[in-house]
Coordinates of C-alpha atoms in Angstrom, one line a residue:
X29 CA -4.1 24.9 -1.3
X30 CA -2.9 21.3 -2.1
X31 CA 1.2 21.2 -2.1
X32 CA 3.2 18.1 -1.5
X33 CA 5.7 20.5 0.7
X34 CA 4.8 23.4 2.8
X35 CA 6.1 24.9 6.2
X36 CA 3.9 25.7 8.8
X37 CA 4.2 29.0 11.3
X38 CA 2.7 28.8 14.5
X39 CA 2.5 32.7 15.6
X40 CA 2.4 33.7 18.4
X41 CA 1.9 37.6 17.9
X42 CA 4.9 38.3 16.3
X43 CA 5.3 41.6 14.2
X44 CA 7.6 39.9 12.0
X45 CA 5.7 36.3 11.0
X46 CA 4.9 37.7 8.1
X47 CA 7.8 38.4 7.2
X48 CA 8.7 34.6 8.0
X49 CA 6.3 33.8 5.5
X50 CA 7.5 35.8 3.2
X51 CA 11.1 34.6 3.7
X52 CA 10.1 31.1 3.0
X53 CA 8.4 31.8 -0.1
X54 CA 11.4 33.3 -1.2
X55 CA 13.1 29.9 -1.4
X56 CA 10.2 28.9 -3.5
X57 CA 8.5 26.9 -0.7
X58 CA 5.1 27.4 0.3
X59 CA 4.3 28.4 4.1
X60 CA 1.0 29.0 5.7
X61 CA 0.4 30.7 9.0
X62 CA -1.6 29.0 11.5
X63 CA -2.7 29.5 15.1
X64 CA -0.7 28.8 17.8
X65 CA -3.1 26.6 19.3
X66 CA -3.4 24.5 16.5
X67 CA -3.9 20.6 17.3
X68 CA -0.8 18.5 16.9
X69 CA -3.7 16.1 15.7
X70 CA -4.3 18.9 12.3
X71 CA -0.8 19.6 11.8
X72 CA -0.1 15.8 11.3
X73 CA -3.1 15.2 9.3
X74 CA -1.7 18.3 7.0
X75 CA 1.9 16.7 7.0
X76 CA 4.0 19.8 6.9
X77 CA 7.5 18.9 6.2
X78 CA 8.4 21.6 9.3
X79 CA 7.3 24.1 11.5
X80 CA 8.1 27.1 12.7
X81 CA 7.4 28.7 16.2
X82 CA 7.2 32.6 15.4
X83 CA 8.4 35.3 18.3
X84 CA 6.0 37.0 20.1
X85 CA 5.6 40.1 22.9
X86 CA 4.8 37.4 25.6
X87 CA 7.1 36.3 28.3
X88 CA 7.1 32.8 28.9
X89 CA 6.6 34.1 32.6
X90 CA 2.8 35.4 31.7
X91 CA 0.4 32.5 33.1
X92 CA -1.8 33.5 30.5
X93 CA 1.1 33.1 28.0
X94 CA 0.1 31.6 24.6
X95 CA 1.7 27.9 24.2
X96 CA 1.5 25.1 21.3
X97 CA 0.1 22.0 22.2
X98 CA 3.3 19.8 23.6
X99 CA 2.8 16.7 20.9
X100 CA 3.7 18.9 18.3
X101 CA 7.3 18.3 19.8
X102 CA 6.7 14.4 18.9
X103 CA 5.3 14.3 15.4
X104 CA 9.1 13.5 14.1
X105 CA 8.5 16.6 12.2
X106 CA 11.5 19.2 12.3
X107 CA 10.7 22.5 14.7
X108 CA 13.0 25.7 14.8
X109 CA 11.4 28.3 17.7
X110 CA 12.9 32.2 16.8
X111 CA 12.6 34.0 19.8
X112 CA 9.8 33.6 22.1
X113 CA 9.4 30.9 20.0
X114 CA 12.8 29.0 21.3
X115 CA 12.3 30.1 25.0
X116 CA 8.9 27.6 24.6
X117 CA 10.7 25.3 23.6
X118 CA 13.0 25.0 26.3
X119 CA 10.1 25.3 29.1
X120 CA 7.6 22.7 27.1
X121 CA 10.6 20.2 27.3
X122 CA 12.1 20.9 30.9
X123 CA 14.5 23.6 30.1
X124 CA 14.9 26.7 32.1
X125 CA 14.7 30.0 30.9
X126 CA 14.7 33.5 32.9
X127 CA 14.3 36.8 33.0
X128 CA 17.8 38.0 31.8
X129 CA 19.9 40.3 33.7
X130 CA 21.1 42.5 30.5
X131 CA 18.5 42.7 27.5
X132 CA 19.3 42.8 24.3
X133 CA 17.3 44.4 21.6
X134 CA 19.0 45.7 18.1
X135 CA 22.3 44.5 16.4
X136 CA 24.0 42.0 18.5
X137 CA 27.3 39.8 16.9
X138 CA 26.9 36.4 17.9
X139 CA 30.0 33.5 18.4
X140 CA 29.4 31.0 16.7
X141 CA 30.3 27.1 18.4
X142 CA 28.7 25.0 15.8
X143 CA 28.6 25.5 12.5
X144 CA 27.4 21.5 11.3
X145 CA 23.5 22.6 10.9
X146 CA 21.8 25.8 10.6
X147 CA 25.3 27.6 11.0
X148 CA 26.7 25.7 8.2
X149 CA 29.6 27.6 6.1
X150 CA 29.7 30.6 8.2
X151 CA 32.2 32.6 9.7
X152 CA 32.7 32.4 13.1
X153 CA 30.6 35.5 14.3
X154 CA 27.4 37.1 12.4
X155 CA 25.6 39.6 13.3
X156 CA 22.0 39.5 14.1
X157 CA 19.1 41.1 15.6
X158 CA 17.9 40.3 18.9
X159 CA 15.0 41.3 20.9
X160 CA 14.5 39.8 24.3
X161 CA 14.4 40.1 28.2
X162 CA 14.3 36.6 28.6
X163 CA 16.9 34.1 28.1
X164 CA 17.5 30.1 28.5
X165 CA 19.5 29.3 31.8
X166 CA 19.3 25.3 31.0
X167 CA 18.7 23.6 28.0
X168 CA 16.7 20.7 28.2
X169 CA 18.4 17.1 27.5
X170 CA 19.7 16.0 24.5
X171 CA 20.2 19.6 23.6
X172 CA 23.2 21.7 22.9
X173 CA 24.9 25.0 22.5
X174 CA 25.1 26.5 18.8
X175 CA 25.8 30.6 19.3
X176 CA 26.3 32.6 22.4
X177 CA 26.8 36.4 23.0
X178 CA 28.5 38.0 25.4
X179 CA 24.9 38.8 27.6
X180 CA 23.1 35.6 25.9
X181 CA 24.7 31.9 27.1
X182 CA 22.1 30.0 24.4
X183 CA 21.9 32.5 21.4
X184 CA 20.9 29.2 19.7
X185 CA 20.3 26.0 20.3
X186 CA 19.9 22.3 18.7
X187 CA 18.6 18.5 19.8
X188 CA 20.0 17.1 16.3
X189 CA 18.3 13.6 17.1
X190 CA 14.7 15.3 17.5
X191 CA 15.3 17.6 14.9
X192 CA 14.4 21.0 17.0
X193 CA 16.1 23.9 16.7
X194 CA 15.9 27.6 18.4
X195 CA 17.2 30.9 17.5
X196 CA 16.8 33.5 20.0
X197 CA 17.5 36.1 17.4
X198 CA 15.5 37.1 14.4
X199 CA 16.8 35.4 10.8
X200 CA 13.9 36.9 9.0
X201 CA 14.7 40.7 9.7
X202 CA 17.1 42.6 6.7
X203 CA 19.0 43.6 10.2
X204 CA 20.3 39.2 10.1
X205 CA 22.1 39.9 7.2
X206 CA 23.0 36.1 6.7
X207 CA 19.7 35.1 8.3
X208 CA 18.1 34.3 4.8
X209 CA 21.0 31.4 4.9
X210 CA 20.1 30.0 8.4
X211 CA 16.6 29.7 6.9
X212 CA 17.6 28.2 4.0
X213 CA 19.9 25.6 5.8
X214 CA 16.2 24.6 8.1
X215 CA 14.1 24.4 4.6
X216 CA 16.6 22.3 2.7
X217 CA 19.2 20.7 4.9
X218 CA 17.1 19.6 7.6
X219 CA 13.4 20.1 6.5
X220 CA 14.8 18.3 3.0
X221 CA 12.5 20.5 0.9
X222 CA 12.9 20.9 -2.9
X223 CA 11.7 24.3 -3.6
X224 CA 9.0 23.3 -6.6
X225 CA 6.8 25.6 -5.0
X226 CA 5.8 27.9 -7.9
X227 CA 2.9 30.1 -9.8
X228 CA 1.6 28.2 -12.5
X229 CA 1.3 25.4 -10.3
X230 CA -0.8 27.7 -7.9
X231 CA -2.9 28.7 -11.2
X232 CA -3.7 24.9 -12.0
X233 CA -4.6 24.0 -8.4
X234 CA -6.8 26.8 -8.0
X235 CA -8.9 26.5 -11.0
X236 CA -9.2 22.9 -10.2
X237 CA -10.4 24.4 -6.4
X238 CA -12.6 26.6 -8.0
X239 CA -14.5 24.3 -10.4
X240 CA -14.7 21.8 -7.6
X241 CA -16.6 24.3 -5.1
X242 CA -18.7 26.5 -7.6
X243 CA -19.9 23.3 -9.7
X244 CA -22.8 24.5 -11.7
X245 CA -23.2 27.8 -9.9
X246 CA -23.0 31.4 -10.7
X247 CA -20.5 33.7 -8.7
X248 CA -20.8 37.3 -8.8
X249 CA -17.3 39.6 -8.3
X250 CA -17.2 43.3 -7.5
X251 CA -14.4 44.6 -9.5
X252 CA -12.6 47.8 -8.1
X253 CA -10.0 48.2 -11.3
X254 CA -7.6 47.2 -8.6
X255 CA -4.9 44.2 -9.3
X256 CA -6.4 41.9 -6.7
X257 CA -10.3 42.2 -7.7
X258 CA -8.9 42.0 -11.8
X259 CA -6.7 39.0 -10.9
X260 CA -9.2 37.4 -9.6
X261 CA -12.1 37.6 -11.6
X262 CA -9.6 36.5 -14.5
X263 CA -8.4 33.8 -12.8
X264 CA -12.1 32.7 -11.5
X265 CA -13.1 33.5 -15.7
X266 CA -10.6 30.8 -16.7
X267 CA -12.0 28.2 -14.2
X268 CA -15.7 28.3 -15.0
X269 CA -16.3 31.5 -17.8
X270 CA -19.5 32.8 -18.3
X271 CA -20.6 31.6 -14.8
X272 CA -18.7 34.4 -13.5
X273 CA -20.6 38.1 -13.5
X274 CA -18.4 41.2 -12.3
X275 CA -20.0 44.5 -10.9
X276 CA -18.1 47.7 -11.3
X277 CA -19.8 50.3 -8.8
X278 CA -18.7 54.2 -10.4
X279 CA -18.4 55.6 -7.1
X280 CA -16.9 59.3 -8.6
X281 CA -14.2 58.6 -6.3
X282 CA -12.0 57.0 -9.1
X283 CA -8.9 58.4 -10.6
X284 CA -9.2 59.6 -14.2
X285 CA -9.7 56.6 -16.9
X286 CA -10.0 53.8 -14.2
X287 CA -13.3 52.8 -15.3
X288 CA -12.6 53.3 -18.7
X289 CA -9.4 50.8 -18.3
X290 CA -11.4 48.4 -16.6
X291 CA -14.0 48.5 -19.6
X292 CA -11.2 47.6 -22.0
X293 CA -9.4 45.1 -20.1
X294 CA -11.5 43.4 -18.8
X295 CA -14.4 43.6 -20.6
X296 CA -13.3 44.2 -24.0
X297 CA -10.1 41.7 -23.8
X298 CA -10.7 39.1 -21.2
X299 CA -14.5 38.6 -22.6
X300 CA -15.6 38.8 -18.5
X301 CA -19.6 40.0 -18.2
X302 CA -19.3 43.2 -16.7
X303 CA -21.9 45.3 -15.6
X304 CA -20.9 48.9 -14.7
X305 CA -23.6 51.0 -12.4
X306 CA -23.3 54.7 -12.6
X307 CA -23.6 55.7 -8.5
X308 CA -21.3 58.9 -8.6
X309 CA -24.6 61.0 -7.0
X310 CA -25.0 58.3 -4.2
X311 CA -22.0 58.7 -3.2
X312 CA -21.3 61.8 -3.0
X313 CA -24.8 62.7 -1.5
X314 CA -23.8 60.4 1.2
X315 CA -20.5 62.1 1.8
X316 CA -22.2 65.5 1.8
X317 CA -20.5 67.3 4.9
X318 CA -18.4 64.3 6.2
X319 CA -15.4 65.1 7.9
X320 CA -14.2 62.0 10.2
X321 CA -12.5 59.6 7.7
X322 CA -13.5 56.7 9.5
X323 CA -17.1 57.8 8.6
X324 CA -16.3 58.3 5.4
X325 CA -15.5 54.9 5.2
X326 CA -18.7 53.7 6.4
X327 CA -20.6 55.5 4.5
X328 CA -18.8 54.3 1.6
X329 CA -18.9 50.8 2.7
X330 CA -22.4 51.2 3.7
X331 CA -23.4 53.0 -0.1
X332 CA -21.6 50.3 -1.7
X333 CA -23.2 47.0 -0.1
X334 CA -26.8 49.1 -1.0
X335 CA -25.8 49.5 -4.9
X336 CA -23.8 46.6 -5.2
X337 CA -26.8 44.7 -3.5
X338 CA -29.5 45.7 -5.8
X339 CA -27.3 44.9 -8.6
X340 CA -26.5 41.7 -7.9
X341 CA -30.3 40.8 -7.0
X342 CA -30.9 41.6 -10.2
X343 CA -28.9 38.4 -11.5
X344 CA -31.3 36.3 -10.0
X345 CA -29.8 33.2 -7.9
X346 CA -26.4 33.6 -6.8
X347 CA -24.6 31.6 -4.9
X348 CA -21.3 32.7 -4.4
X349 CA -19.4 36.3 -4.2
X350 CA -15.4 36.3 -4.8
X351 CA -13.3 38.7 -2.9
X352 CA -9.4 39.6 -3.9
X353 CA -8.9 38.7 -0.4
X354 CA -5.3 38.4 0.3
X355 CA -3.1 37.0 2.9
X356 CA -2.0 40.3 4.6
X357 CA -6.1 41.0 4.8
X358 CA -6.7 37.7 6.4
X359 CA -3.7 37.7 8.9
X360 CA -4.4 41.2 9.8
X361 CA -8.2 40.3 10.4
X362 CA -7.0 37.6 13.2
X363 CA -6.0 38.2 16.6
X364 CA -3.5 35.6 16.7
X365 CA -3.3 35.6 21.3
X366 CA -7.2 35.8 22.0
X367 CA -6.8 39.9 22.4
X368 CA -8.2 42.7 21.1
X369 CA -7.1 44.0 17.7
X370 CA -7.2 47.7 16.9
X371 CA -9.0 48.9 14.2
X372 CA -6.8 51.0 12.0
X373 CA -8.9 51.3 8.5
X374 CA -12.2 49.7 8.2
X375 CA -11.5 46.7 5.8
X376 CA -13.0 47.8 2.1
X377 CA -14.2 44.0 0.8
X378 CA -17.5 43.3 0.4
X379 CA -19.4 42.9 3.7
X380 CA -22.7 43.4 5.9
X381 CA -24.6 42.4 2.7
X382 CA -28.7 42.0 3.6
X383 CA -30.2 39.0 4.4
X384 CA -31.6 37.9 1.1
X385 CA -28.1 37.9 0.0
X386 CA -26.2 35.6 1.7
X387 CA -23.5 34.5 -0.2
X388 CA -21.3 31.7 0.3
X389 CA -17.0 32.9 0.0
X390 CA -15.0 32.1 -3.0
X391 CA -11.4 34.2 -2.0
X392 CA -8.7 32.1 -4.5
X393 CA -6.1 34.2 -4.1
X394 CA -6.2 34.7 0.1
X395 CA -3.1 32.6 0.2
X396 CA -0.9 35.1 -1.8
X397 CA 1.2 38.1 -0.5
X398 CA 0.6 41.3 -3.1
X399 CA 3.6 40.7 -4.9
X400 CA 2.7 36.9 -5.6
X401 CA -0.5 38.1 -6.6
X402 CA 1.2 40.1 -9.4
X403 CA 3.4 37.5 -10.5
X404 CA 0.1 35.5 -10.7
X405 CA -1.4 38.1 -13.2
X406 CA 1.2 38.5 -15.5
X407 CA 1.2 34.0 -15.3
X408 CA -2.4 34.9 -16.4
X409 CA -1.4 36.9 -19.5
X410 CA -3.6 40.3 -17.7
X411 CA -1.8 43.5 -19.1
X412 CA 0.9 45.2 -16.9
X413 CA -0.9 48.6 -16.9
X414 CA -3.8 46.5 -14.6
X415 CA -0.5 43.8 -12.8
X416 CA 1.5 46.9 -12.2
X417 CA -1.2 49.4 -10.8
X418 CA -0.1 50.7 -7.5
X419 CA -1.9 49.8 -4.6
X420 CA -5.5 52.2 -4.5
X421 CA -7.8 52.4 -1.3
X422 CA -11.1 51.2 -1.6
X423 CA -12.7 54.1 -0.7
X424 CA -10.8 56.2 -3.6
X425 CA -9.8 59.3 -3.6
X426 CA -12.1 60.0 -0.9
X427 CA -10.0 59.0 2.0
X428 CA -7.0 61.9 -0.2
X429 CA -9.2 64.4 0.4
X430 CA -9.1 65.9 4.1
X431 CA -12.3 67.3 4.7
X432 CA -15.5 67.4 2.8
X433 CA -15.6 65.4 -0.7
X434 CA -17.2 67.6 -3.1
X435 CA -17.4 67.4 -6.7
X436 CA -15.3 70.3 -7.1
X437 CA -12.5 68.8 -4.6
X438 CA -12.5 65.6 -6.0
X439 CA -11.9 67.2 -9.5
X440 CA -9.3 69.4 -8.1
X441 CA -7.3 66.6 -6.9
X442 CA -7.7 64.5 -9.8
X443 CA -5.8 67.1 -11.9
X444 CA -3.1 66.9 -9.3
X445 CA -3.1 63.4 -9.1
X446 CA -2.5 62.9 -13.2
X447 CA 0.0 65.1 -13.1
X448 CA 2.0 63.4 -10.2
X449 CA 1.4 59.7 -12.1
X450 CA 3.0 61.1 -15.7
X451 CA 6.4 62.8 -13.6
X452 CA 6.9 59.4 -11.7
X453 CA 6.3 57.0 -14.7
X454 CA 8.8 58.8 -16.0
X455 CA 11.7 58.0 -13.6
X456 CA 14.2 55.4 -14.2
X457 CA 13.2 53.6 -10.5
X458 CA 9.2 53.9 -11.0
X459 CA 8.9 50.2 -10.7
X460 CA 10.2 50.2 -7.2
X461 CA 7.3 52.9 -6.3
X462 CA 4.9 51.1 -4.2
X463 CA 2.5 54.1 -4.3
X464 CA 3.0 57.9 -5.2
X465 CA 0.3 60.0 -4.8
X466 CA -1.3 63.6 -4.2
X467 CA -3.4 64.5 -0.7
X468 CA -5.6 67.4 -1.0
X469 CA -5.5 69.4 2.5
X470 CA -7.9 71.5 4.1
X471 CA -6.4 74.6 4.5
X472 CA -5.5 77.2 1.8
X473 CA -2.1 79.6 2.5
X474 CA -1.4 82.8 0.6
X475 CA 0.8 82.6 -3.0
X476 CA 1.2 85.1 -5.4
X477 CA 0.5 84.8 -9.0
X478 CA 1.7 86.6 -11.6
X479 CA 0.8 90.3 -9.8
X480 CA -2.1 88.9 -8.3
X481 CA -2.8 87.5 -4.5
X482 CA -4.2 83.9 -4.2
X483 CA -5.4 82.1 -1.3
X484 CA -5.4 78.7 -2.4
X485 CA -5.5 75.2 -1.2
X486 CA -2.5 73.1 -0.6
X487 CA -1.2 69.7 -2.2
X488 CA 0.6 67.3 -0.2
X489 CA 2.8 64.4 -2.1
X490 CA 3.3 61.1 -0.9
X491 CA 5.5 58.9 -2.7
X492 CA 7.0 56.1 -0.8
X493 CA 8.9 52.2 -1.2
X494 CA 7.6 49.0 0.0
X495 CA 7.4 45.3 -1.0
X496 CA 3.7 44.5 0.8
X497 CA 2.4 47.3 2.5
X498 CA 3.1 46.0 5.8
X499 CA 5.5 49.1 6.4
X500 CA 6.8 51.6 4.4
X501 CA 9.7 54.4 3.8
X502 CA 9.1 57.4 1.8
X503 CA 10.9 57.7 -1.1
X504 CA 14.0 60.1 -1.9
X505 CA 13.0 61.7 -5.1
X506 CA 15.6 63.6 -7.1
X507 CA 14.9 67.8 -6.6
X508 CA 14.2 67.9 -10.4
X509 CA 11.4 65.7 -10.1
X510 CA 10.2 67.2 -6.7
X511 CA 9.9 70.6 -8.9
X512 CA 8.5 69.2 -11.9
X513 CA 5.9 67.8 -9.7
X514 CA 5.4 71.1 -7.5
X515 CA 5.6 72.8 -11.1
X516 CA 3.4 71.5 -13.0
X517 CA 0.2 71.2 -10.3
X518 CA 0.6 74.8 -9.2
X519 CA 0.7 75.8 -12.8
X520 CA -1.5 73.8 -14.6
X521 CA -4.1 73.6 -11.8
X522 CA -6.4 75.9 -10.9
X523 CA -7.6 75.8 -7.1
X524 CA -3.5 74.9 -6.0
X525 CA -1.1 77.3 -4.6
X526 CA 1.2 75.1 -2.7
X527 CA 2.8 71.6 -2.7
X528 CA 4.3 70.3 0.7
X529 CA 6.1 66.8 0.3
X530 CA 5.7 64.3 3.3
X531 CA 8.7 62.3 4.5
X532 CA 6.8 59.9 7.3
X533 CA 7.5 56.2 7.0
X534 CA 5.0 53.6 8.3
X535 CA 5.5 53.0 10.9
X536 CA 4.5 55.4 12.7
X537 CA 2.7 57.1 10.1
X538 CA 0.1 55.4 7.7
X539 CA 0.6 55.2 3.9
X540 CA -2.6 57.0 3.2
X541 CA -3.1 60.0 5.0
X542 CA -7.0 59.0 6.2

């Protein structure tokens, strides 16, 4: 995307650059990840007005340690290394840093010494969060001292004239409480940014991206009902209209009235040509006796490229597919140090499509974070019922469902799941729900009912906060509304006996149970 300011973030395998990103966007300034390895050449050619060197589980020490390419250092363009991130610095420019005698990880006070640049207006010790075994024994020259610790001689350090900066502490963590202010003082003190960054500029770029790459073309989008695949296909609509085609694949594996929404939203009020393919039996014949949910997911996938395939064929000559790709997808798709990424969840977008569909990408919203992709919607006029829609997997309620999908599961849990939605929309905090939602186990327990014995299956309710998705903490519902809940399903559905509520956060749990 075309800005006139933006920050680059070198990562380096950091758990938090993310969050860096995020941080920065905050301040209503665009940032971009980027490799580590990326040429000094590219990053000059791009003309970010800074750049930031993200931590990272390496030790400088490793000889196989990931390092930036040393004439990013002389570009004249302002550097601050967090973390592993600093400690490169040092070495790149003939400092020396070593393995430290005392580590510090967690909350760590550190003195302040001077408080003319990124420390500016602060009191004289803060308290951050550290996490390191390695610290700098020399600065290089022309650097100086900034914060210490009692265990940590060069908690942070500064070359004023070059403009490069280290922290070996972590400003973008909630655990820096003032962290948000060192950031700030690099963005607009030193970095000189203006903050202009904002949505309806992004929506004006894009379409003007869009109509420049499609041209004449066609592009076909597979919408899920979702708030990325919806945002996109309006925001593609808007840039070249009836060139753009959506495909909504029925799956049965939908909550209740999802399709139904999508018909009215999208169809009805946004004008889009949608084409809507009844494959409920596909699905679930493909499912038949399926346990593994990774193999659910597959089959899914695989059922879904076949259907949406044939589908799109019959459009005749298409060029390009659009994918509500976002920027968590892509970053988490990338193995930032040249090592091997674990697969968690098979990715849900469109993918493995035959041969005599090769489609070239159209993703305009990969540069956004969730929430940006909401603000987006609502810039776009799309009803909040779609912008607000928690987060759904792609391979519905299959992946809530522990065990065989069956027709008679999946209706079971549908009954649980609308009676979850209507307790939490009523609660005063709804809107800072990320996701609530009912898991239907695989067991059954005894219960009693009325006079009468049951051996029935059991619910399990997830309901838990986040701002991306990235992690998680589940949320402390009020008793009342925990009974309601428990209430209503084992009363008002047949087939449910029990409801168990699950208190995991992710980490080290997963917000979806499958």
């Amino acid at each position: 995307m075309k800005t006139s300011e933006w920050i680059a973030i070198l990562d380096f395998g950091s758990q938090y650059s993310q969050l860096i990103a995020r941080r920065i966007r905050e301040q209503r300034v665009y940032s971009e990840i980027v490799p580590y390895d990326i040429s000094a050449t590219e990053l000059s050619q791009r003309a970010p007005s800074g750049i930031i060197l993200s931590g990272g589980p390496a030790s400088v020490f490793d000889p196989r340690a990931p390092l930036c390419h040393p004439d990013i250092f002389h570009l004249g363009i302002p550097v601050l290394g967090i973390c592993y991130g600093m400690q490169m610095i040092v070495r790149a420019l003939g400092g020396i840093v070593k393995p430290a005698r005392s580590r510090e990880f967690g909350d760590t006070q550190i003195t302040l010494i001077d408080t003319t640049s990124l420390f500016k207006q602060m009191p004289d010790q803060i308290q951050v969060w550290m996490s390191h075994g390695d610290h700098v024994e020399r600065m290089p020259e022309g650097f100086h001292v900034l914060a210490e610790t009692v265990a940590c001689p060069v908690a942070a350090l500064a070359d004023h004239d070059r403009n490069i900066y280290g922290l070996q502490f972590h400003p973008e963590v909630a655990h820096t409480p003032q962290g948000t202010d060192v950031l700030r003082h690099f963005l607009f003190d030193i970095c000189t940014c203006s903050g202009d960054w904002e949505m309806a500029r992004f929506i004006k770029d894009a379409i003007t991206k869009i109509r420049h790459q499609v041209g004449a073309e066609h592009v076909v989008c597979g919408l899920s009902g979702g708030v990325d695949s919806a945002v996109t296909a309006v925001l593609i609509q808007q840039a070249i209209g009836d060139q753009l085609h959506c495909i909504f694949v029925d799956n049965g594996l939908l909550r209740s009235g999802e399709l139904e929404a999508v018909e009215k939203t999208l169809g009805e009020s946004f004008g889009i040509d949608l084409i809507v393919v009844d494959a409920r039996k596909l699905f679930l014949d493909a499912l038949k006796g399926v346990i593994d949910p990774e193999e659910k997911r597959k089959r899914i996938g695989k059922t879904f490229i076949d259907v949406f395939a044939a589908e799109a064929l019959k459009l005749g000559n298409i060029k390009y597919l659009a994918q509500g790709t976002l920027y968590t997808d892509v970053i988490e798709s990338a193995s930032p140090i040249g090592g091997p990424s674990v697969t968690i969840k098979s990715h849900h977008n469109v993918g493995g499509l035959p041969d005599n569909l090769q489609f070239k990408l159209l993703e305009p919203v990969r540069e956004l974070f969730k929430d940006e992709v909401r603000v987006l919607g609502r810039e776009l006029g799309i009803p909040g019922h779609i912008i607000n829609r928690q987060p759904f997997p792609g391979p519905g309620l299959a992946v809530r469902i522990l065990g065989e999908v069956t027709e008679e599961r999946l209706a079971l849990l549908r009954q649980a799941d609308i009676r979850v939605q209507q307790e939490i929309t009523d609660l005063d905090h709804a809107a800072d729900i990320w996701q609530s939602f009912a898991v239907l186990l695989p067991i059954q327990t005894v219960g009693v009912m009325g006079d009468s014995r049951t051996y029935e299956n059991v619910a399990a309710l997830r309901v838990v906060g986040s701002l991306d998705g990235m992690t998680a903490d589940w949320i402390r519902l009020p008793y009342d509304t925990l009974a309601r809940i428990s209430n209503r399903i084992i009363n008002e559905v047949t087939g449910i006996n029990r409801v168990v509520y699950d208190i995991s956060s992710k980490p080290p749990a997963t917000i979806e149970w499958e």
